[in-house]
mmCIF file of C-alpha atoms in Angstrom:
data_model
loop_
_atom_site.group_PDB
_atom_site.id
_atom_site.type_symbol
_atom_site.label_atom_id
_atom_site.label_comp_id
_atom_site.label_asym_id
_atom_site.label_seq_id
_atom_site.Cartn_x
_atom_site.Cartn_y
_atom_site.Cartn_z
ATOM 1 C CA LYS A 29 50.667 11.865 36.407
ATOM 2 C CA GLN A 30 47.558 12.354 34.762
ATOM 3 C CA GLU A 31 47.648 13.545 31.263
ATOM 4 C CA VAL A 32 44.589 14.645 29.084
ATOM 5 C CA THR A 33 44.731 15.063 25.475
ATOM 6 C CA GLN A 34 42.001 16.301 23.103
ATOM 7 C CA ILE A 35 41.898 15.531 19.519
ATOM 8 C CA PRO A 36 41.155 17.551 17.050
ATOM 9 C CA ALA A 37 42.658 20.816 18.451
ATOM 10 C CA ALA A 38 40.703 22.667 15.979
ATOM 11 C CA LEU A 39 37.254 21.589 14.112
ATOM 12 C CA SER A 40 35.030 23.693 11.593
ATOM 13 C CA VAL A 41 31.980 22.180 10.438
ATOM 14 C CA PRO A 42 28.644 23.296 8.385
ATOM 15 C CA GLU A 43 25.792 24.507 10.467
ATOM 16 C CA GLY A 44 23.643 21.076 11.079
ATOM 17 C CA GLU A 45 26.109 18.833 11.156
ATOM 18 C CA ASN A 46 26.558 16.133 14.099
ATOM 19 C CA LEU A 47 29.961 16.327 15.261
ATOM 20 C CA VAL A 48 31.776 14.355 17.967
ATOM 21 C CA LEU A 49 34.840 15.663 20.235
ATOM 22 C CA ASN A 50 37.246 13.459 21.825
ATOM 23 C CA CYS A 51 38.911 13.217 25.198
ATOM 24 C CA SER A 52 41.665 10.745 26.445
ATOM 25 C CA PHE A 53 43.252 10.261 29.845
ATOM 26 C CA THR A 54 46.133 8.411 30.752
ATOM 27 C CA ASP A 55 45.232 7.044 34.347
ATOM 28 C CA SER A 56 41.905 5.357 34.602
ATOM 29 C CA ALA A 57 41.734 5.825 38.400
ATOM 30 C CA ILE A 58 39.327 9.070 38.087
ATOM 31 C CA TYR A 59 36.253 10.029 40.270
ATOM 32 C CA ASN A 60 34.551 12.100 37.344
ATOM 33 C CA LEU A 61 35.044 13.613 33.945
ATOM 34 C CA GLN A 62 33.595 17.316 33.251
ATOM 35 C CA TRP A 63 33.173 19.039 29.733
ATOM 36 C CA PHE A 64 33.179 22.478 29.779
ATOM 37 C CA ARG A 65 32.752 25.344 27.238
ATOM 38 C CA GLN A 66 34.989 28.322 27.176
ATOM 39 C CA ASP A 67 34.175 31.480 24.770
ATOM 40 C CA PRO A 68 36.630 33.978 23.685
ATOM 41 C CA GLY A 69 37.811 35.839 26.811
ATOM 42 C CA LYS A 70 35.316 34.205 29.165
ATOM 43 C CA GLY A 71 35.188 31.920 31.994
ATOM 44 C CA LEU A 72 34.464 28.292 31.895
ATOM 45 C CA THR A 73 30.544 26.816 31.708
ATOM 46 C CA SER A 74 30.194 23.470 32.831
ATOM 47 C CA LEU A 75 28.193 21.381 30.281
ATOM 48 C CA LEU A 76 28.252 17.838 31.870
ATOM 49 C CA LEU A 77 29.788 15.903 34.729
ATOM 50 C CA ILE A 78 29.813 12.154 34.439
ATOM 51 C CA GLN A 79 30.572 9.931 37.511
ATOM 52 C CA SER A 80 32.951 7.292 36.835
ATOM 53 C CA SER A 81 30.293 4.809 37.382
ATOM 54 C CA GLN A 82 28.079 6.383 34.600
ATOM 55 C CA ARG A 83 28.468 5.460 30.969
ATOM 56 C CA GLU A 84 27.204 8.734 29.479
ATOM 57 C CA GLN A 85 25.116 11.990 30.397
ATOM 58 C CA THR A 86 22.797 14.109 27.999
ATOM 59 C CA SER A 87 21.618 17.536 28.151
ATOM 60 C CA GLY A 88 19.707 18.774 25.177
ATOM 61 C CA ARG A 89 21.518 18.407 21.837
ATOM 62 C CA LEU A 90 24.820 17.103 23.953
ATOM 63 C CA ASN A 91 25.640 14.013 24.678
ATOM 64 C CA ALA A 92 28.927 12.551 26.830
ATOM 65 C CA SER A 93 30.333 9.184 27.208
ATOM 66 C CA LEU A 94 33.052 7.630 29.183
ATOM 67 C CA ASP A 95 34.835 4.506 28.821
ATOM 68 C CA LYS A 96 37.015 4.524 31.573
ATOM 69 C CA SER A 97 38.816 1.461 31.102
ATOM 70 C CA SER A 98 40.143 2.500 27.771
ATOM 71 C CA GLY A 99 40.728 5.931 29.140
ATOM 72 C CA ARG A 100 38.381 7.910 26.410
ATOM 73 C CA SER A 101 35.383 10.445 26.421
ATOM 74 C CA THR A 102 33.501 11.848 23.854
ATOM 75 C CA LEU A 103 31.251 15.029 23.542
ATOM 76 C CA TYR A 104 28.370 14.356 20.478
ATOM 77 C CA ILE A 105 26.954 17.722 19.301
ATOM 78 C CA ALA A 106 23.761 17.269 17.372
ATOM 79 C CA ALA A 107 22.339 19.672 14.888
ATOM 80 C CA SER A 108 25.330 21.972 15.361
ATOM 81 C CA GLN A 109 24.649 25.702 15.377
ATOM 82 C CA PRO A 110 26.757 28.731 14.934
ATOM 83 C CA GLY A 111 26.220 29.550 18.606
ATOM 84 C CA ASP A 112 27.752 26.114 19.499
ATOM 85 C CA SER A 113 31.213 27.955 18.173
ATOM 86 C CA ALA A 114 33.626 27.892 21.261
ATOM 87 C CA THR A 115 36.297 25.929 22.718
ATOM 88 C CA TYR A 116 35.620 22.609 24.393
ATOM 89 C CA LEU A 117 37.600 21.380 27.180
ATOM 90 C CA CYS A 118 37.373 18.133 29.286
ATOM 91 C CA ALA A 119 38.804 17.699 32.803
ATOM 92 C CA VAL A 120 39.387 14.950 34.790
ATOM 93 C CA SER A 121 39.418 14.711 38.781
ATOM 94 C CA PRO A 122 41.360 11.855 40.571
ATOM 95 C CA ILE A 123 39.938 9.408 43.152
ATOM 96 C CA LEU A 124 38.949 11.244 46.078
ATOM 97 C CA THR A 125 41.577 11.043 48.849
ATOM 98 C CA GLY A 126 40.312 14.106 50.941
ATOM 99 C CA GLY A 127 42.835 16.138 48.880
ATOM 100 C CA GLY A 128 40.325 18.368 46.864
ATOM 101 C CA ASN A 129 38.378 17.474 43.836
ATOM 102 C CA LYS A 130 41.294 18.716 41.600
ATOM 103 C CA LEU A 131 40.867 19.018 37.686
ATOM 104 C CA THR A 132 43.272 17.783 35.128
ATOM 105 C CA PHE A 133 42.449 19.936 32.006
ATOM 106 C CA GLY A 134 43.191 18.966 28.520
ATOM 107 C CA THR A 135 44.091 21.746 26.048
ATOM 108 C CA GLY A 136 40.639 21.989 24.353
ATOM 109 C CA THR A 137 39.368 21.711 20.895
ATOM 110 C CA GLN A 138 38.107 24.893 19.370
ATOM 111 C CA LEU A 139 35.024 24.460 17.327
ATOM 112 C CA LYS A 140 33.884 26.701 14.645
ATOM 113 C CA VAL A 141 30.088 26.191 13.126
ATOM 114 C CA GLU A 142 29.934 28.137 9.886
ATOM 115 C CA LEU A 143 26.514 29.278 8.465
ATOM 116 C CA ASN B 27 22.653 33.729 42.503
ATOM 117 C CA ALA B 28 26.163 35.138 41.425
ATOM 118 C CA GLY B 29 28.013 31.863 41.366
ATOM 119 C CA VAL B 30 31.659 32.444 41.361
ATOM 120 C CA THR B 31 32.626 35.931 41.251
ATOM 121 C CA GLN B 32 36.452 37.180 40.741
ATOM 122 C CA THR B 33 37.646 40.658 41.604
ATOM 123 C CA PRO B 34 39.466 42.490 39.470
ATOM 124 C CA LYS B 35 38.768 41.239 36.082
ATOM 125 C CA PHE B 36 41.861 43.061 34.367
ATOM 126 C CA ARG B 37 45.120 44.021 35.735
ATOM 127 C CA VAL B 38 48.819 45.630 34.585
ATOM 128 C CA LEU B 39 51.359 45.038 37.279
ATOM 129 C CA LYS B 40 54.894 46.065 36.906
ATOM 130 C CA THR B 41 57.527 43.468 37.548
ATOM 131 C CA GLY B 42 58.144 43.477 41.514
ATOM 132 C CA GLN B 43 54.948 44.803 42.456
ATOM 133 C CA SER B 44 52.500 42.674 44.527
ATOM 134 C CA MET B 45 48.833 42.302 44.082
ATOM 135 C CA THR B 46 45.724 40.020 45.368
ATOM 136 C CA LEU B 47 43.273 38.447 43.584
ATOM 137 C CA LEU B 48 39.810 37.965 45.020
ATOM 138 C CA CYS B 49 37.507 35.272 44.713
ATOM 139 C CA ALA B 50 34.149 35.020 46.356
ATOM 140 C CA GLN B 51 31.407 32.099 45.974
ATOM 141 C CA ASP B 52 27.891 32.208 47.291
ATOM 142 C CA MET B 53 27.102 28.220 46.668
ATOM 143 C CA ASN B 54 28.379 27.299 50.029
ATOM 144 C CA HIS B 55 31.113 24.784 48.512
ATOM 145 C CA GLU B 56 33.865 23.527 50.979
ATOM 146 C CA TYR B 57 36.388 23.275 48.014
ATOM 147 C CA MET B 58 37.856 26.151 46.101
ATOM 148 C CA TYR B 59 40.831 26.449 43.508
ATOM 149 C CA TRP B 60 42.828 28.724 41.715
ATOM 150 C CA TYR B 61 44.132 27.951 38.314
ATOM 151 C CA ARG B 62 45.894 29.771 35.705
ATOM 152 C CA GLN B 63 45.239 29.355 31.895
ATOM 153 C CA ASP B 64 48.442 29.901 29.211
ATOM 154 C CA PRO B 65 48.280 29.378 25.498
ATOM 155 C CA GLY B 66 48.986 25.706 24.474
ATOM 156 C CA MET B 67 49.130 24.309 27.978
ATOM 157 C CA GLY B 68 45.433 24.355 29.699
ATOM 158 C CA LEU B 69 44.510 24.928 32.918
ATOM 159 C CA ARG B 70 46.767 24.170 35.654
ATOM 160 C CA LEU B 71 46.352 24.267 39.468
ATOM 161 C CA ILE B 72 48.320 26.453 41.572
ATOM 162 C CA HIS B 73 46.321 26.331 45.153
ATOM 163 C CA TYR B 74 43.404 24.908 46.462
ATOM 164 C CA SER B 75 41.312 24.465 49.708
ATOM 165 C CA VAL B 76 39.592 21.955 51.424
ATOM 166 C CA GLY B 77 37.937 24.148 53.586
ATOM 167 C CA GLU B 78 38.109 27.542 55.924
ATOM 168 C CA GLY B 79 41.697 28.090 57.272
ATOM 169 C CA THR B 80 43.178 25.233 55.026
ATOM 170 C CA THR B 81 45.329 25.503 51.877
ATOM 171 C CA ALA B 82 47.407 23.211 49.827
ATOM 172 C CA LYS B 83 49.549 23.250 46.904
ATOM 173 C CA GLY B 84 48.810 22.444 43.532
ATOM 174 C CA GLU B 85 50.862 21.982 40.115
ATOM 175 C CA VAL B 86 52.569 25.311 39.893
ATOM 176 C CA PRO B 87 52.356 26.944 43.418
ATOM 177 C CA ASP B 88 55.738 29.019 43.007
ATOM 178 C CA GLY B 89 55.474 32.676 43.016
ATOM 179 C CA TYR B 90 51.719 32.787 44.939
ATOM 180 C CA ASN B 91 50.406 32.269 48.134
ATOM 181 C CA VAL B 92 46.567 31.685 48.960
ATOM 182 C CA SER B 93 44.513 32.279 52.059
ATOM 183 C CA ARG B 94 41.195 31.035 52.969
ATOM 184 C CA LEU B 95 39.845 33.163 56.145
ATOM 185 C CA LYS B 96 36.276 32.641 55.143
ATOM 186 C CA LYS B 97 34.261 29.936 53.463
ATOM 187 C CA GLN B 98 33.183 31.924 50.856
ATOM 188 C CA ASN B 99 36.511 33.669 49.841
ATOM 189 C CA PHE B 100 39.510 32.368 48.439
ATOM 190 C CA LEU B 101 42.467 35.174 47.933
ATOM 191 C CA LEU B 102 45.517 34.369 45.616
ATOM 192 C CA GLY B 103 48.442 36.742 46.436
ATOM 193 C CA LEU B 104 51.428 37.639 43.978
ATOM 194 C CA GLU B 105 54.049 39.006 46.293
ATOM 195 C CA SER B 106 56.549 39.993 43.606
ATOM 196 C CA ALA B 107 55.201 39.872 40.154
ATOM 197 C CA ALA B 108 56.989 38.420 37.164
ATOM 198 C CA PRO B 109 56.599 38.432 33.612
ATOM 199 C CA SER B 110 56.187 34.642 33.701
ATOM 200 C CA GLN B 111 53.003 35.299 35.810
ATOM 201 C CA THR B 112 51.335 36.664 32.753
ATOM 202 C CA SER B 113 48.268 34.665 32.393
ATOM 203 C CA VAL B 114 44.603 34.371 32.933
ATOM 204 C CA TYR B 115 43.656 33.272 36.360
ATOM 205 C CA PHE B 116 40.468 31.328 37.075
ATOM 206 C CA CYS B 117 38.905 30.360 40.718
ATOM 207 C CA ALA B 118 36.643 27.760 40.958
ATOM 208 C CA SER B 119 34.686 25.887 43.802
ATOM 209 C CA SER B 120 32.613 22.829 44.246
ATOM 210 C CA PHE B 121 31.292 20.534 46.940
ATOM 211 C CA PRO B 122 33.961 17.656 47.629
ATOM 212 C CA THR B 123 31.986 14.424 47.638
ATOM 213 C CA GLY B 124 28.742 12.911 46.608
ATOM 214 C CA VAL B 125 26.622 13.008 43.369
ATOM 215 C CA ASN B 126 27.371 16.606 42.834
ATOM 216 C CA THR B 127 30.823 17.275 42.663
ATOM 217 C CA GLU B 128 30.563 19.704 39.424
ATOM 218 C CA ALA B 129 32.981 22.491 39.413
ATOM 219 C CA PHE B 130 32.050 25.902 39.053
ATOM 220 C CA PHE B 131 34.556 28.844 37.644
ATOM 221 C CA GLY B 132 34.677 32.267 37.672
ATOM 222 C CA GLN B 133 35.049 34.818 34.883
ATOM 223 C CA GLY B 134 38.752 34.886 35.098
ATOM 224 C CA THR B 135 41.340 37.561 35.819
ATOM 225 C CA ARG B 136 43.538 38.603 32.992
ATOM 226 C CA LEU B 137 46.879 39.745 34.521
ATOM 227 C CA THR B 138 49.662 41.404 32.398
ATOM 228 C CA VAL B 139 53.184 41.704 34.214
ATOM 229 C CA VAL B 140 55.402 43.955 32.154
#
């Protein structure tokens, strides 16, 4: 059974700092990995999707990397801002077998960026 | 473009009552999913559908039923609600294969069973 772990569970940084969020998974037979952002009481917003054949994806100040062989992904946030404060979730989907692109989630890293 | 829309957003039920949560997507996605989110446990898959008229069980299906009569809608039913079903429910949809298998989520339904 796939298990996804995110460390740390919570992180507080001053504004402007670059930071890295970590995600690890136990089964390397994945189809893709997706990073989400969740604001309190809200839904999930997709940030980046990395296909298993890719090493990284970038969107603005965000960069996600994937090392499938070691079962790890990182989300790098450059020049953090208070508006980045949220919970960040990573999720992996298994190699497609016609059974749906089902996601297994980590429990998230709660990020607070302070002024 | 509304994306994924869930109805209702909040609901309080008494133990034993029934209700249906509605999910609608306007992205022509084949795949749809229902997840629940509980503190400290992350999101867990309840049921999913790979196309109109098909449904399948996920990780935590007990106590729930689903139907996908139309491609754009996915309904989650609770026949006899229990306090253990107090949770936040999220619907999601995606394309099945190819480059863009990104999952899109609704805003959630916060359900309390008393």
